[in-house]
JSON list of N, CA and C in Angstrom, two decimals:
[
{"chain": "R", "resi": 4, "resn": "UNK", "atom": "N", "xyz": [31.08, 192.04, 95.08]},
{"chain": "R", "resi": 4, "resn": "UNK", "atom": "CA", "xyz": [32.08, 191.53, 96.01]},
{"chain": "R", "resi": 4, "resn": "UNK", "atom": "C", "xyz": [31.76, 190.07, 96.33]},
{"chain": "R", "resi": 5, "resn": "UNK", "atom": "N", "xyz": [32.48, 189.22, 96.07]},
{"chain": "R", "resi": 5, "resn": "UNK", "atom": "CA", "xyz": [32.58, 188.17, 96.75]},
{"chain": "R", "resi": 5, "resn": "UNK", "atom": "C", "xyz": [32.65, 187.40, 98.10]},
{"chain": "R", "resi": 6, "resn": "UNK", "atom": "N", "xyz": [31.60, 186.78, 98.44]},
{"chain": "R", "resi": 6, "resn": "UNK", "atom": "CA", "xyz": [31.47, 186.31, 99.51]},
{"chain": "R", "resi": 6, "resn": "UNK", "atom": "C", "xyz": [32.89, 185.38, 99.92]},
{"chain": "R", "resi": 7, "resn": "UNK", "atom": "N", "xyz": [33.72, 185.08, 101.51]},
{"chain": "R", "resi": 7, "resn": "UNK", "atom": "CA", "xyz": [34.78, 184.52, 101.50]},
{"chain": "R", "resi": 7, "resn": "UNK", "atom": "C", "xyz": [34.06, 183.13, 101.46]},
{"chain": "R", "resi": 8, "resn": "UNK", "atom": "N", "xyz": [34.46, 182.19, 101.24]},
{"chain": "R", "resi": 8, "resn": "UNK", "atom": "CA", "xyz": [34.34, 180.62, 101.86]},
{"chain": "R", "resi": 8, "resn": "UNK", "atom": "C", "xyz": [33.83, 180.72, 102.89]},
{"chain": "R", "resi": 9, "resn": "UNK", "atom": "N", "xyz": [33.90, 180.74, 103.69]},
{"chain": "R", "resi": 9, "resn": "UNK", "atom": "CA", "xyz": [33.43, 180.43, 105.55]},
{"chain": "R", "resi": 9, "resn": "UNK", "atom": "C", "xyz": [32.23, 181.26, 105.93]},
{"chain": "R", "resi": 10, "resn": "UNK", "atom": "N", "xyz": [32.18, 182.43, 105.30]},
{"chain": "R", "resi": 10, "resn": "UNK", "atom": "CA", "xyz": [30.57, 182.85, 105.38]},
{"chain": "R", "resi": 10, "resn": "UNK", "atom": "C", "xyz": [29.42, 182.32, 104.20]},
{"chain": "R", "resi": 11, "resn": "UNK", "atom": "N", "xyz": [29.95, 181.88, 103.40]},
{"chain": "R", "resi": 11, "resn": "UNK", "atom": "CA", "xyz": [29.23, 181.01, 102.02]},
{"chain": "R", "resi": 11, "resn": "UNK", "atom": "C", "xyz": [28.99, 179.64, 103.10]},
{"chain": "R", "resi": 12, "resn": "UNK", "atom": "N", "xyz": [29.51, 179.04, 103.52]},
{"chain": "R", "resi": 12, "resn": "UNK", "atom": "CA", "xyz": [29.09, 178.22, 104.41]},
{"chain": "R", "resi": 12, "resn": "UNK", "atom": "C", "xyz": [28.43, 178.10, 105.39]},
{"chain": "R", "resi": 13, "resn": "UNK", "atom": "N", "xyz": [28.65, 179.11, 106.31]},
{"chain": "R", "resi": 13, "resn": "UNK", "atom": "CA", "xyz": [27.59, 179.96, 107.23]},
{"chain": "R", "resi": 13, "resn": "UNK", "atom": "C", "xyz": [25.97, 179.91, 106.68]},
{"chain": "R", "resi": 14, "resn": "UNK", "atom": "N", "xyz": [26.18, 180.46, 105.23]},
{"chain": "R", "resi": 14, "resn": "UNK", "atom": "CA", "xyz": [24.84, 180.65, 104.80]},
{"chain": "R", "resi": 14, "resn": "UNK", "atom": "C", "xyz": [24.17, 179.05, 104.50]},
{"chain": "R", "resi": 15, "resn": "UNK", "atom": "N", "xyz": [24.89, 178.53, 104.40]},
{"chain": "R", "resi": 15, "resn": "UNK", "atom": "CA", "xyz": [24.34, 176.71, 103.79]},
{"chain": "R", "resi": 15, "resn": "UNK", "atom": "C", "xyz": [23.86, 176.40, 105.26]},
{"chain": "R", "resi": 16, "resn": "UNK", "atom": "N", "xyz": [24.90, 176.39, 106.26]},
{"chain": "R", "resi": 16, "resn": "UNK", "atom": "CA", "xyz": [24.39, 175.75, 107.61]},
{"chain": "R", "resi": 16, "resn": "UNK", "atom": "C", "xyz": [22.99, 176.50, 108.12]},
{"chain": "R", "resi": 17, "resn": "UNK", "atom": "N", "xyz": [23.42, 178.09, 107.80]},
{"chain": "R", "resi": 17, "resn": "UNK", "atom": "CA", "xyz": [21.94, 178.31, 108.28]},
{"chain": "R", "resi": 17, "resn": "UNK", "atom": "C", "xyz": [20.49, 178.30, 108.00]},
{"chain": "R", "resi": 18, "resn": "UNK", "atom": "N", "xyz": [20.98, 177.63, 106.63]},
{"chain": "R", "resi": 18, "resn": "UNK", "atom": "CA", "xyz": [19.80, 177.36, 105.87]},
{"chain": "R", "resi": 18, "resn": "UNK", "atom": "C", "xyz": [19.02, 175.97, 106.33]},
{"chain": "R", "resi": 19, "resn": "UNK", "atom": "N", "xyz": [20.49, 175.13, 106.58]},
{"chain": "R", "resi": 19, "resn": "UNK", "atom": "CA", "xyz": [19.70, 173.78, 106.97]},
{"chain": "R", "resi": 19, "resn": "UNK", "atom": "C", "xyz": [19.62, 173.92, 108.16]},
{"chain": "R", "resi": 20, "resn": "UNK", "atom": "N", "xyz": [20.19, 174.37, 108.81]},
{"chain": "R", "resi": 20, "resn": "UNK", "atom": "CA", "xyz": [19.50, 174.56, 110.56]},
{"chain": "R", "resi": 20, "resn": "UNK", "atom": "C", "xyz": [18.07, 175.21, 110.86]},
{"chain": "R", "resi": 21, "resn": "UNK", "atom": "N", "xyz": [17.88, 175.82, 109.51]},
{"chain": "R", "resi": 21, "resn": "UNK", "atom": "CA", "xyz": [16.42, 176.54, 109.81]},
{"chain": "R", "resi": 21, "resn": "UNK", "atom": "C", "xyz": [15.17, 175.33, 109.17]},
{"chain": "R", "resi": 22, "resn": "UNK", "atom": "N", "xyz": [15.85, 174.51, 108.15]},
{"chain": "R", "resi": 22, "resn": "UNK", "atom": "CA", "xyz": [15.14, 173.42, 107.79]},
{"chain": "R", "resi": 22, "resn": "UNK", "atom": "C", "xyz": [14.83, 172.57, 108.69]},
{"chain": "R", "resi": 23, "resn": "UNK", "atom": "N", "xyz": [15.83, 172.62, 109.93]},
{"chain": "R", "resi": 23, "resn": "UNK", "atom": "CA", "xyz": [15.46, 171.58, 110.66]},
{"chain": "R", "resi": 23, "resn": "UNK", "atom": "C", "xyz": [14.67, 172.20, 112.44]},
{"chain": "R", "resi": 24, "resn": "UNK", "atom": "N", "xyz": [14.64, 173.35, 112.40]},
{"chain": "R", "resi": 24, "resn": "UNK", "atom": "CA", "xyz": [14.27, 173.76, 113.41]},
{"chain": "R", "resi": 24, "resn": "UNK", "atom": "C", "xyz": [14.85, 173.95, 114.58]},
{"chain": "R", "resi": 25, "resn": "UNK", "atom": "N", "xyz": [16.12, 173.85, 114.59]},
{"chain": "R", "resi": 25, "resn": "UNK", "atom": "CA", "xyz": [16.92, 173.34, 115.59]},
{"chain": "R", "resi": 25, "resn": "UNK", "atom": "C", "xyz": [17.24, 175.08, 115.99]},
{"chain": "R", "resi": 26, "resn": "UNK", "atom": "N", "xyz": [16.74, 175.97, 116.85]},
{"chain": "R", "resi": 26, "resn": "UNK", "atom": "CA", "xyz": [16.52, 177.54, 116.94]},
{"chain": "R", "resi": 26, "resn": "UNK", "atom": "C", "xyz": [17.58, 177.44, 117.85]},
{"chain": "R", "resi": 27, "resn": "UNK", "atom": "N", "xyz": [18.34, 176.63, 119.02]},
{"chain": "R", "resi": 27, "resn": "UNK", "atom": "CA", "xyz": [19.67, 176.90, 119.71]},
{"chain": "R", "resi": 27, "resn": "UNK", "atom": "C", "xyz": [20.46, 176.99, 118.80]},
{"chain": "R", "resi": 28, "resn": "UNK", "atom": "N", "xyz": [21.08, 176.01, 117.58]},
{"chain": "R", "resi": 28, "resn": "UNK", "atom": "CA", "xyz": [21.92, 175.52, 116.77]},
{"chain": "R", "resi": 28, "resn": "UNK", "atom": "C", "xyz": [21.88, 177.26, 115.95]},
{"chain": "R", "resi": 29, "resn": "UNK", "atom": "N", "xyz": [20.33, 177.50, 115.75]},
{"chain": "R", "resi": 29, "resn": "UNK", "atom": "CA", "xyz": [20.81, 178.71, 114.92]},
{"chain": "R", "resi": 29, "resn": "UNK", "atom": "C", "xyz": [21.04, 179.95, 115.51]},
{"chain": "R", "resi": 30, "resn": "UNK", "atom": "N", "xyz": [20.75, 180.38, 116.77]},
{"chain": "R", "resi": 30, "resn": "UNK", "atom": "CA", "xyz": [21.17, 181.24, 117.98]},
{"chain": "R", "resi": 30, "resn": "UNK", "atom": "C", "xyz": [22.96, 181.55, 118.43]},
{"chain": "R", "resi": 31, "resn": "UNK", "atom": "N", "xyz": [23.30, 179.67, 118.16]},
{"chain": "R", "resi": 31, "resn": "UNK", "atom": "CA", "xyz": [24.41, 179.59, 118.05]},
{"chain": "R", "resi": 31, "resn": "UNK", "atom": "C", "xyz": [25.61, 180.57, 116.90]},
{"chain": "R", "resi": 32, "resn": "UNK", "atom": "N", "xyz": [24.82, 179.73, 115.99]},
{"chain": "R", "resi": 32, "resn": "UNK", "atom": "CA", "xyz": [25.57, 180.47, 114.33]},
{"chain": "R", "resi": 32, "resn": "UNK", "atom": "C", "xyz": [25.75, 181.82, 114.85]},
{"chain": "R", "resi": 33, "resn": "UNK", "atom": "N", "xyz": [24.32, 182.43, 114.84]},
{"chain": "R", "resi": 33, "resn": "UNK", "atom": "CA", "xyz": [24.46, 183.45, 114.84]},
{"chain": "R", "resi": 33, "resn": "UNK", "atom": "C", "xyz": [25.33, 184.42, 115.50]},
{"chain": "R", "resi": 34, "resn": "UNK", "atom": "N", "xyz": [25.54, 184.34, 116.73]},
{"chain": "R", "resi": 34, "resn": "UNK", "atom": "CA", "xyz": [26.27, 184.58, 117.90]},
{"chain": "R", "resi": 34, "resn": "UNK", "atom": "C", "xyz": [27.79, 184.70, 117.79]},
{"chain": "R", "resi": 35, "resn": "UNK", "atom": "N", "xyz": [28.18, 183.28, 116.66]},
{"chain": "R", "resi": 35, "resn": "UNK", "atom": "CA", "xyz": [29.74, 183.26, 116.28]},
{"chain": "R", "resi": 35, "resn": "UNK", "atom": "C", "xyz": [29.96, 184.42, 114.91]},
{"chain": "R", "resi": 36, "resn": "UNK", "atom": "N", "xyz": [28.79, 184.32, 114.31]},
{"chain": "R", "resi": 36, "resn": "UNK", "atom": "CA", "xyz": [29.32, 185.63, 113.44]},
{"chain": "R", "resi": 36, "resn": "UNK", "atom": "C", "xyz": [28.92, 186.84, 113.66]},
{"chain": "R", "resi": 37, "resn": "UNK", "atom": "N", "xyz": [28.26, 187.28, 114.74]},
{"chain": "R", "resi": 37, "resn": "UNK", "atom": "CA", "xyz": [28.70, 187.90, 115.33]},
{"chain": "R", "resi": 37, "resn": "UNK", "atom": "C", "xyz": [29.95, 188.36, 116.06]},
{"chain": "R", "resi": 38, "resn": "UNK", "atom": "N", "xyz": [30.41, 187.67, 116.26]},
{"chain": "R", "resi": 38, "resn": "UNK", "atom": "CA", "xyz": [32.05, 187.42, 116.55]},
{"chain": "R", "resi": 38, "resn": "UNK", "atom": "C", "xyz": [32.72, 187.66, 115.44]},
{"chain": "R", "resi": 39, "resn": "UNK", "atom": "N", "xyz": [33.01, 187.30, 114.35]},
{"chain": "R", "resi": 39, "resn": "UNK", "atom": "CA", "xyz": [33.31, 187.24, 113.49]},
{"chain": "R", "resi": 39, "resn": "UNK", "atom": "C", "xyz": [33.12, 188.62, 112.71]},
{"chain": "R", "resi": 40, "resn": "UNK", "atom": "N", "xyz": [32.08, 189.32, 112.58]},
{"chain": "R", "resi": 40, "resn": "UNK", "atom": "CA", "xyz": [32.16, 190.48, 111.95]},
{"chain": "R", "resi": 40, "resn": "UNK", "atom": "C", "xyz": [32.55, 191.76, 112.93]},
{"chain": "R", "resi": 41, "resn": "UNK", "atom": "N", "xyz": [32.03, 191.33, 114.11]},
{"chain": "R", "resi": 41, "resn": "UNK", "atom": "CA", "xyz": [33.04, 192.46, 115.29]},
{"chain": "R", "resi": 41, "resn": "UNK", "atom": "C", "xyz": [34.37, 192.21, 114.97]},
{"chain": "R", "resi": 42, "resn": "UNK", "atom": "N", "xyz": [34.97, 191.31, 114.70]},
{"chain": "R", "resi": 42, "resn": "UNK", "atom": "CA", "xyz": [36.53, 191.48, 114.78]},
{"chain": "R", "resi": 42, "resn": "UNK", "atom": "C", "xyz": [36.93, 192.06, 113.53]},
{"chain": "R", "resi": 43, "resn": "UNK", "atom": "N", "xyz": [36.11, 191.51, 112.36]},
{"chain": "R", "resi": 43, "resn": "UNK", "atom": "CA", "xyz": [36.42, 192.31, 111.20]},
{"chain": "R", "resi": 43, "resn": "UNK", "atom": "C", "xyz": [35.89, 193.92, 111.26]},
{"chain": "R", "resi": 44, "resn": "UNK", "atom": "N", "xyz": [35.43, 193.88, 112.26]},
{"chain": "R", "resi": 44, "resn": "UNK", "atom": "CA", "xyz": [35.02, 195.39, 111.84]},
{"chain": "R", "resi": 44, "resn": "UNK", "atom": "C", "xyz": [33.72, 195.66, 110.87]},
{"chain": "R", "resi": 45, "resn": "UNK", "atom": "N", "xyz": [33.00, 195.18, 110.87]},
{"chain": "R", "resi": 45, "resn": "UNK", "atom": "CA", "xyz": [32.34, 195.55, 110.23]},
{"chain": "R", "resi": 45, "resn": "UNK", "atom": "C", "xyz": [30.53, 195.69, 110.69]},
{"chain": "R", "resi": 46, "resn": "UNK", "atom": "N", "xyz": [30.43, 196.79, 111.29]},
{"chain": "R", "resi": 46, "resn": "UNK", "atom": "CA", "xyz": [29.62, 197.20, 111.56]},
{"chain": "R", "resi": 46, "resn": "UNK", "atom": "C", "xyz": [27.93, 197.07, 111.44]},
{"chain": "R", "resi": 47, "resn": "UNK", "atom": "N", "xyz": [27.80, 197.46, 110.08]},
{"chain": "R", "resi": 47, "resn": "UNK", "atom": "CA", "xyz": [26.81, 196.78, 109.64]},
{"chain": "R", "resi": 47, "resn": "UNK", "atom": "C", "xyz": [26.03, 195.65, 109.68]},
{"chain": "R", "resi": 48, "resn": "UNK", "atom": "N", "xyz": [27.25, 194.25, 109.41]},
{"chain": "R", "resi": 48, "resn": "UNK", "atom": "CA", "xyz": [27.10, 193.20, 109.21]},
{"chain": "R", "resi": 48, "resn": "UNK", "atom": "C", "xyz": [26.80, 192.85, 110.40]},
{"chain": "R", "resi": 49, "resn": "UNK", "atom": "N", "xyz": [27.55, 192.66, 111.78]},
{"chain": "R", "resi": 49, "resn": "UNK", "atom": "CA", "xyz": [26.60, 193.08, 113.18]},
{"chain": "R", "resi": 49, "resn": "UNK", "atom": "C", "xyz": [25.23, 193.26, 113.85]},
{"chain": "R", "resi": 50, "resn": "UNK", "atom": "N", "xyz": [24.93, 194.48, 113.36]},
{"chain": "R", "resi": 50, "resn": "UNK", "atom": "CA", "xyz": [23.89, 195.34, 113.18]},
{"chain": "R", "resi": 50, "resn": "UNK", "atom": "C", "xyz": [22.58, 194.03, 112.83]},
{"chain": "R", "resi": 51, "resn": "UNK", "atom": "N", "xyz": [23.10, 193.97, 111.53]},
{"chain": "R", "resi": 51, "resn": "UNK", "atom": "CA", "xyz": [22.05, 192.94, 111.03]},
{"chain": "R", "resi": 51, "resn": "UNK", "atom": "C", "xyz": [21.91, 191.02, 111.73]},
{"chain": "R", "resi": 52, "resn": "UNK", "atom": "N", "xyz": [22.99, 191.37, 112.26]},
{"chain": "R", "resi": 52, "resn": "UNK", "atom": "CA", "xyz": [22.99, 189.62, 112.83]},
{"chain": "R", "resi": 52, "resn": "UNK", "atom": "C", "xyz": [22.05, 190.15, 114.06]},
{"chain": "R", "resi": 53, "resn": "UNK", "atom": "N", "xyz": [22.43, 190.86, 115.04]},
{"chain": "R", "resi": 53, "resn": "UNK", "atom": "CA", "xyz": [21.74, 191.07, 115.79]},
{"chain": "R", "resi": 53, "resn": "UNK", "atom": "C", "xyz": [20.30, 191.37, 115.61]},
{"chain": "R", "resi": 54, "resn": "UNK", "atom": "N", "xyz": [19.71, 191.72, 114.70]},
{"chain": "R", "resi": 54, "resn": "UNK", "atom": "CA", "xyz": [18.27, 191.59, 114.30]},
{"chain": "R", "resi": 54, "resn": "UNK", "atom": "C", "xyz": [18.12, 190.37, 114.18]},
{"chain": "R", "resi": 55, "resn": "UNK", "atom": "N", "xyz": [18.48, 189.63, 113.16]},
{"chain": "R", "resi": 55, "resn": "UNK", "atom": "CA", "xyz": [18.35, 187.91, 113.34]},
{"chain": "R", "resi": 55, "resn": "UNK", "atom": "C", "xyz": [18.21, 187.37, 114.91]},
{"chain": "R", "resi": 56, "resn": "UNK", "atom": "N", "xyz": [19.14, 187.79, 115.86]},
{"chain": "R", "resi": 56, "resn": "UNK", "atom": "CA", "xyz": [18.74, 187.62, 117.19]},
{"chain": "R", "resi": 56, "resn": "UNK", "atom": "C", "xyz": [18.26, 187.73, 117.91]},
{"chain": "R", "resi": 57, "resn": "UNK", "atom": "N", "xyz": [17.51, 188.86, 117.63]},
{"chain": "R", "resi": 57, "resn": "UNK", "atom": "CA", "xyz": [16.52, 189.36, 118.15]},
{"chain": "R", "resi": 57, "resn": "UNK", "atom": "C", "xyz": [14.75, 188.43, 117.42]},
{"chain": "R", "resi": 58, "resn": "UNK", "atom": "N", "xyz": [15.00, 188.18, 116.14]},
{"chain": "R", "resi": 58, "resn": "UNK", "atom": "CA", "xyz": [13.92, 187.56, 115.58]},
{"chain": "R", "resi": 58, "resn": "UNK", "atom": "C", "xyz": [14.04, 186.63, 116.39]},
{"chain": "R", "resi": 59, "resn": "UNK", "atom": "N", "xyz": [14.92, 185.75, 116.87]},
{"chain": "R", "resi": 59, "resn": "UNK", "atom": "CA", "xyz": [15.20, 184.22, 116.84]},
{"chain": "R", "resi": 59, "resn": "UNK", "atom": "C", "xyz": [14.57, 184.35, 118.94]},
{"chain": "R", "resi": 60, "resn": "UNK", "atom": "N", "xyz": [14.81, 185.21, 119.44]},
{"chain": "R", "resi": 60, "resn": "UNK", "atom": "CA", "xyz": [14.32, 185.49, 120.92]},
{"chain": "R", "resi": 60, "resn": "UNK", "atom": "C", "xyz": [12.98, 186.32, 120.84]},
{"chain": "R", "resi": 61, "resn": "UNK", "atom": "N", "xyz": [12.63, 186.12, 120.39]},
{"chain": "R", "resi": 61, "resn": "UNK", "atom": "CA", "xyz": [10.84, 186.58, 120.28]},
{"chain": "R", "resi": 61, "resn": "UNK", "atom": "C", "xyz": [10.43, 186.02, 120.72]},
{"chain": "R", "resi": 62, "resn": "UNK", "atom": "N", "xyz": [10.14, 184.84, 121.34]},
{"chain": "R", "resi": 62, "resn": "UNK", "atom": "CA", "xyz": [9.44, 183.81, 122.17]},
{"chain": "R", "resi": 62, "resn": "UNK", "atom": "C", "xyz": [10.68, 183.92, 123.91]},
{"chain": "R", "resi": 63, "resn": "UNK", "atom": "N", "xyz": [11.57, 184.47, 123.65]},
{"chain": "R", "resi": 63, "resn": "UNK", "atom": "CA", "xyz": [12.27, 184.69, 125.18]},
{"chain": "R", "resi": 63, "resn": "UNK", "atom": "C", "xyz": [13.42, 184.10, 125.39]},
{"chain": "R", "resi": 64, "resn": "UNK", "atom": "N", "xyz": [13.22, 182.96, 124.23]},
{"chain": "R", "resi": 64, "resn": "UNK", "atom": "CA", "xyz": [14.53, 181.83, 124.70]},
{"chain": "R", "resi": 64, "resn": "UNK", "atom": "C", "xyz": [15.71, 182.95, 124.05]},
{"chain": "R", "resi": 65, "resn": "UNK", "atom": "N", "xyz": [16.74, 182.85, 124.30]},
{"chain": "R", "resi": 65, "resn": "UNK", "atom": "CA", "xyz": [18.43, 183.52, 123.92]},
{"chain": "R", "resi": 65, "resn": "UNK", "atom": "C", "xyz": [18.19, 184.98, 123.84]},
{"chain": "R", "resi": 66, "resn": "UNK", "atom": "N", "xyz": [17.21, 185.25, 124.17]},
{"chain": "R", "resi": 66, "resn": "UNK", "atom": "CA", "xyz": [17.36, 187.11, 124.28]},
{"chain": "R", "resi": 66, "resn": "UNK", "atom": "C", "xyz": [18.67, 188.03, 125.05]},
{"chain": "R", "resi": 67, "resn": "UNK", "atom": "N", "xyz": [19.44, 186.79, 125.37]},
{"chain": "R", "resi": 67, "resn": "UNK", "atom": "CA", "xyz": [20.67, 187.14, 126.08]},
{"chain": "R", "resi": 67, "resn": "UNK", "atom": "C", "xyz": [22.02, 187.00, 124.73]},
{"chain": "R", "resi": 68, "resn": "UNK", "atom": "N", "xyz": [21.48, 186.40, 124.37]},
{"chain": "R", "resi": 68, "resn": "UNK", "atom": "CA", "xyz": [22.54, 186.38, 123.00]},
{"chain": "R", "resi": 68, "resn": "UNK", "atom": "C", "xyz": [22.39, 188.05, 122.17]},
{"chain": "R", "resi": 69, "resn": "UNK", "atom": "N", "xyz": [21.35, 188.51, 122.23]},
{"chain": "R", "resi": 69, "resn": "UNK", "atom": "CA", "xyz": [20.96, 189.25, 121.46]},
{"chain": "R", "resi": 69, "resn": "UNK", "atom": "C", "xyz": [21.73, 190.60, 122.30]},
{"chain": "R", "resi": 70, "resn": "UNK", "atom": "N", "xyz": [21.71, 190.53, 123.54]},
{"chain": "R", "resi": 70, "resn": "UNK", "atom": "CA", "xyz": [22.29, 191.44, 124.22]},
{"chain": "R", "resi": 70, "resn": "UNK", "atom": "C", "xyz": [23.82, 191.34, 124.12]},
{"chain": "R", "resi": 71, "resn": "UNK", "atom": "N", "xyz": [24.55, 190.05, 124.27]},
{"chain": "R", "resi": 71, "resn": "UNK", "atom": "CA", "xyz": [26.09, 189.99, 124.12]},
{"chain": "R", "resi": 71, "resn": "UNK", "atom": "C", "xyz": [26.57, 190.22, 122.95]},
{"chain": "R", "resi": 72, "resn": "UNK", "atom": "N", "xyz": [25.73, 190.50, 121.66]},
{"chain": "R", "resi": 72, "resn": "UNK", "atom": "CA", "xyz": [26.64, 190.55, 120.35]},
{"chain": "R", "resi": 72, "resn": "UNK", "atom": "C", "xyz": [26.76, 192.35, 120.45]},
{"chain": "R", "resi": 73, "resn": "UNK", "atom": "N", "xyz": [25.88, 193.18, 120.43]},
{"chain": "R", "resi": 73, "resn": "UNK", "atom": "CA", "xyz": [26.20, 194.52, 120.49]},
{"chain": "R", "resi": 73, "resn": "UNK", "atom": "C", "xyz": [27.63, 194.84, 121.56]},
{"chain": "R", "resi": 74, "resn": "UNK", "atom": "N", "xyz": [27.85, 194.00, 122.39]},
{"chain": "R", "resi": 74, "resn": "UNK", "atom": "CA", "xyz": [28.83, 194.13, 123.03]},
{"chain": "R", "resi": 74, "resn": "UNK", "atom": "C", "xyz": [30.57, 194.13, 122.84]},
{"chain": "R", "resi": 75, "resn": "UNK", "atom": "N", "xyz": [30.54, 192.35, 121.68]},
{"chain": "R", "resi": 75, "resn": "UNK", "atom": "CA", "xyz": [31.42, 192.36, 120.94]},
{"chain": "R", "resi": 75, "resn": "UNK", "atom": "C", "xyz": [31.91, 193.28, 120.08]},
{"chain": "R", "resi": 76, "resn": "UNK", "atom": "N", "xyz": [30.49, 194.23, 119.43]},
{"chain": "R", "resi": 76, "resn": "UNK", "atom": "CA", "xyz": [31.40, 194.98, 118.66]},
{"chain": "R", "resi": 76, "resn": "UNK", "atom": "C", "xyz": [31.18, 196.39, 119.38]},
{"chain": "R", "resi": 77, "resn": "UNK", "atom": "N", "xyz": [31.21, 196.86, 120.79]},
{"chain": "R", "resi": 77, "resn": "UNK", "atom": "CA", "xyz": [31.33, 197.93, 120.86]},
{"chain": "R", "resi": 77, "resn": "UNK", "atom": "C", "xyz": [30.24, 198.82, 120.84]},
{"chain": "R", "resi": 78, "resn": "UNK", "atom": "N", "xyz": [29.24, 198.06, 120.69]},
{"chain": "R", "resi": 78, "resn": "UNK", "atom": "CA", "xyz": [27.74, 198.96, 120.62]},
{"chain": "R", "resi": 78, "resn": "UNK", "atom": "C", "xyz": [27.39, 198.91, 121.58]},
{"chain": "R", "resi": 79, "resn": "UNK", "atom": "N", "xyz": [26.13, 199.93, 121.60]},
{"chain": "R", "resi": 79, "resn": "UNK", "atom": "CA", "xyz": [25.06, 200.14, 122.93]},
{"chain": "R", "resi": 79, "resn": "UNK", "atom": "C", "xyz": [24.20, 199.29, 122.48]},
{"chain": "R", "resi": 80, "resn": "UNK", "atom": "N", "xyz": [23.50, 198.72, 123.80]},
{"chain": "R", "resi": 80, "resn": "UNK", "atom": "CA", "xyz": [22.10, 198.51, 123.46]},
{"chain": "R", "resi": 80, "resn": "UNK", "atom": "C", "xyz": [21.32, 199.55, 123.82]},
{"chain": "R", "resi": 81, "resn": "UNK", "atom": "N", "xyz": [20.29, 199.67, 122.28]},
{"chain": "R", "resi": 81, "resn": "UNK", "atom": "CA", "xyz": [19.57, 200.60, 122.08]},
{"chain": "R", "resi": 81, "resn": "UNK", "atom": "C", "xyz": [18.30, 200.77, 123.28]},
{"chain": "R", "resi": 82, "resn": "UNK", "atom": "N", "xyz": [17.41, 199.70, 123.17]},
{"chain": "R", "resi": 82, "resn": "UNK", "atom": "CA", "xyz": [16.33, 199.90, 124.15]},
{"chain": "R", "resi": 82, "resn": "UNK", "atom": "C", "xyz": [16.59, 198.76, 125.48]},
{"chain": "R", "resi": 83, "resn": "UNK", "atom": "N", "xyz": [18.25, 198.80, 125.88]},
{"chain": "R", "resi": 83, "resn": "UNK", "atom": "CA", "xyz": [17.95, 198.13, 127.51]},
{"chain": "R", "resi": 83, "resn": "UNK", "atom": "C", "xyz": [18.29, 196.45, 127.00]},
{"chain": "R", "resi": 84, "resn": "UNK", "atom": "N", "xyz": [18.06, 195.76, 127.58]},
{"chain": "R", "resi": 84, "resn": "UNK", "atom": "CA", "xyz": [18.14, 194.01, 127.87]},
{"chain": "R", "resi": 84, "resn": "UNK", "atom": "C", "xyz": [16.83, 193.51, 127.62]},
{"chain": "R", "resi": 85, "resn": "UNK", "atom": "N", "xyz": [16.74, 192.68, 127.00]},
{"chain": "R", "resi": 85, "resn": "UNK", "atom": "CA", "xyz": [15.24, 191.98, 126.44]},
{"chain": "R", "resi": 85, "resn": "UNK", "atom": "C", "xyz": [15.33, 190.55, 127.22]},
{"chain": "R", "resi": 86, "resn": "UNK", "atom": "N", "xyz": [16.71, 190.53, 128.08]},
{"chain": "R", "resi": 86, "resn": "UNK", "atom": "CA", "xyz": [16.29, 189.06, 128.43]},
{"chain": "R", "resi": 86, "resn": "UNK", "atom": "C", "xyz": [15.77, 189.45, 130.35]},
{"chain": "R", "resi": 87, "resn": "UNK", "atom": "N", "xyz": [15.48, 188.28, 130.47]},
{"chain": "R", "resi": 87, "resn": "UNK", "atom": "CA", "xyz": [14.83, 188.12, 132.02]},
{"chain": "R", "resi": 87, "resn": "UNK", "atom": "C", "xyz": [15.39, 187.05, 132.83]}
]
């Protein structure tokens, strides 16, 4: 299956956002496709961003992001709120 345009791009930005360290910028990304695959429906794809968000709040900063994407699509959070 073919990736569309706009997530093929997704993947370039988040590549260079991780080159450059910039961890809001990629908190950000993340967060919008999250958005993006809640509206498409697609579950999975979700699932897995939110692990990325959760990697990316391991040190504390955006652990609130990590909590608002299960939301968009309709999920629970599994173990509670990680932010403070």
């Amino acid at each position: 299956m073919a990736v569309p345009p706009g997530l093929e791009a997704a993947r370039a930005l988040r590549a260079e956002i991780r080159d450059t360290g910039i961890t809001a910028a990629e908190a950000v990304l993340e967060l919008v496709l999250a958005f993006h695959h809640a509206v498409q429906r697609e579950e999975d794809k979700v699932r897995a961003v939110i692990d990325r968000l959760r990697e990316l709040a391991r040190t504390g900063d955006y652990a609130y992001y990590a909590d608002i994407a299960p939301f968009m699509a309709g999920l629970r959070l599994p173990n509670g709120s990680s932010a403070h």
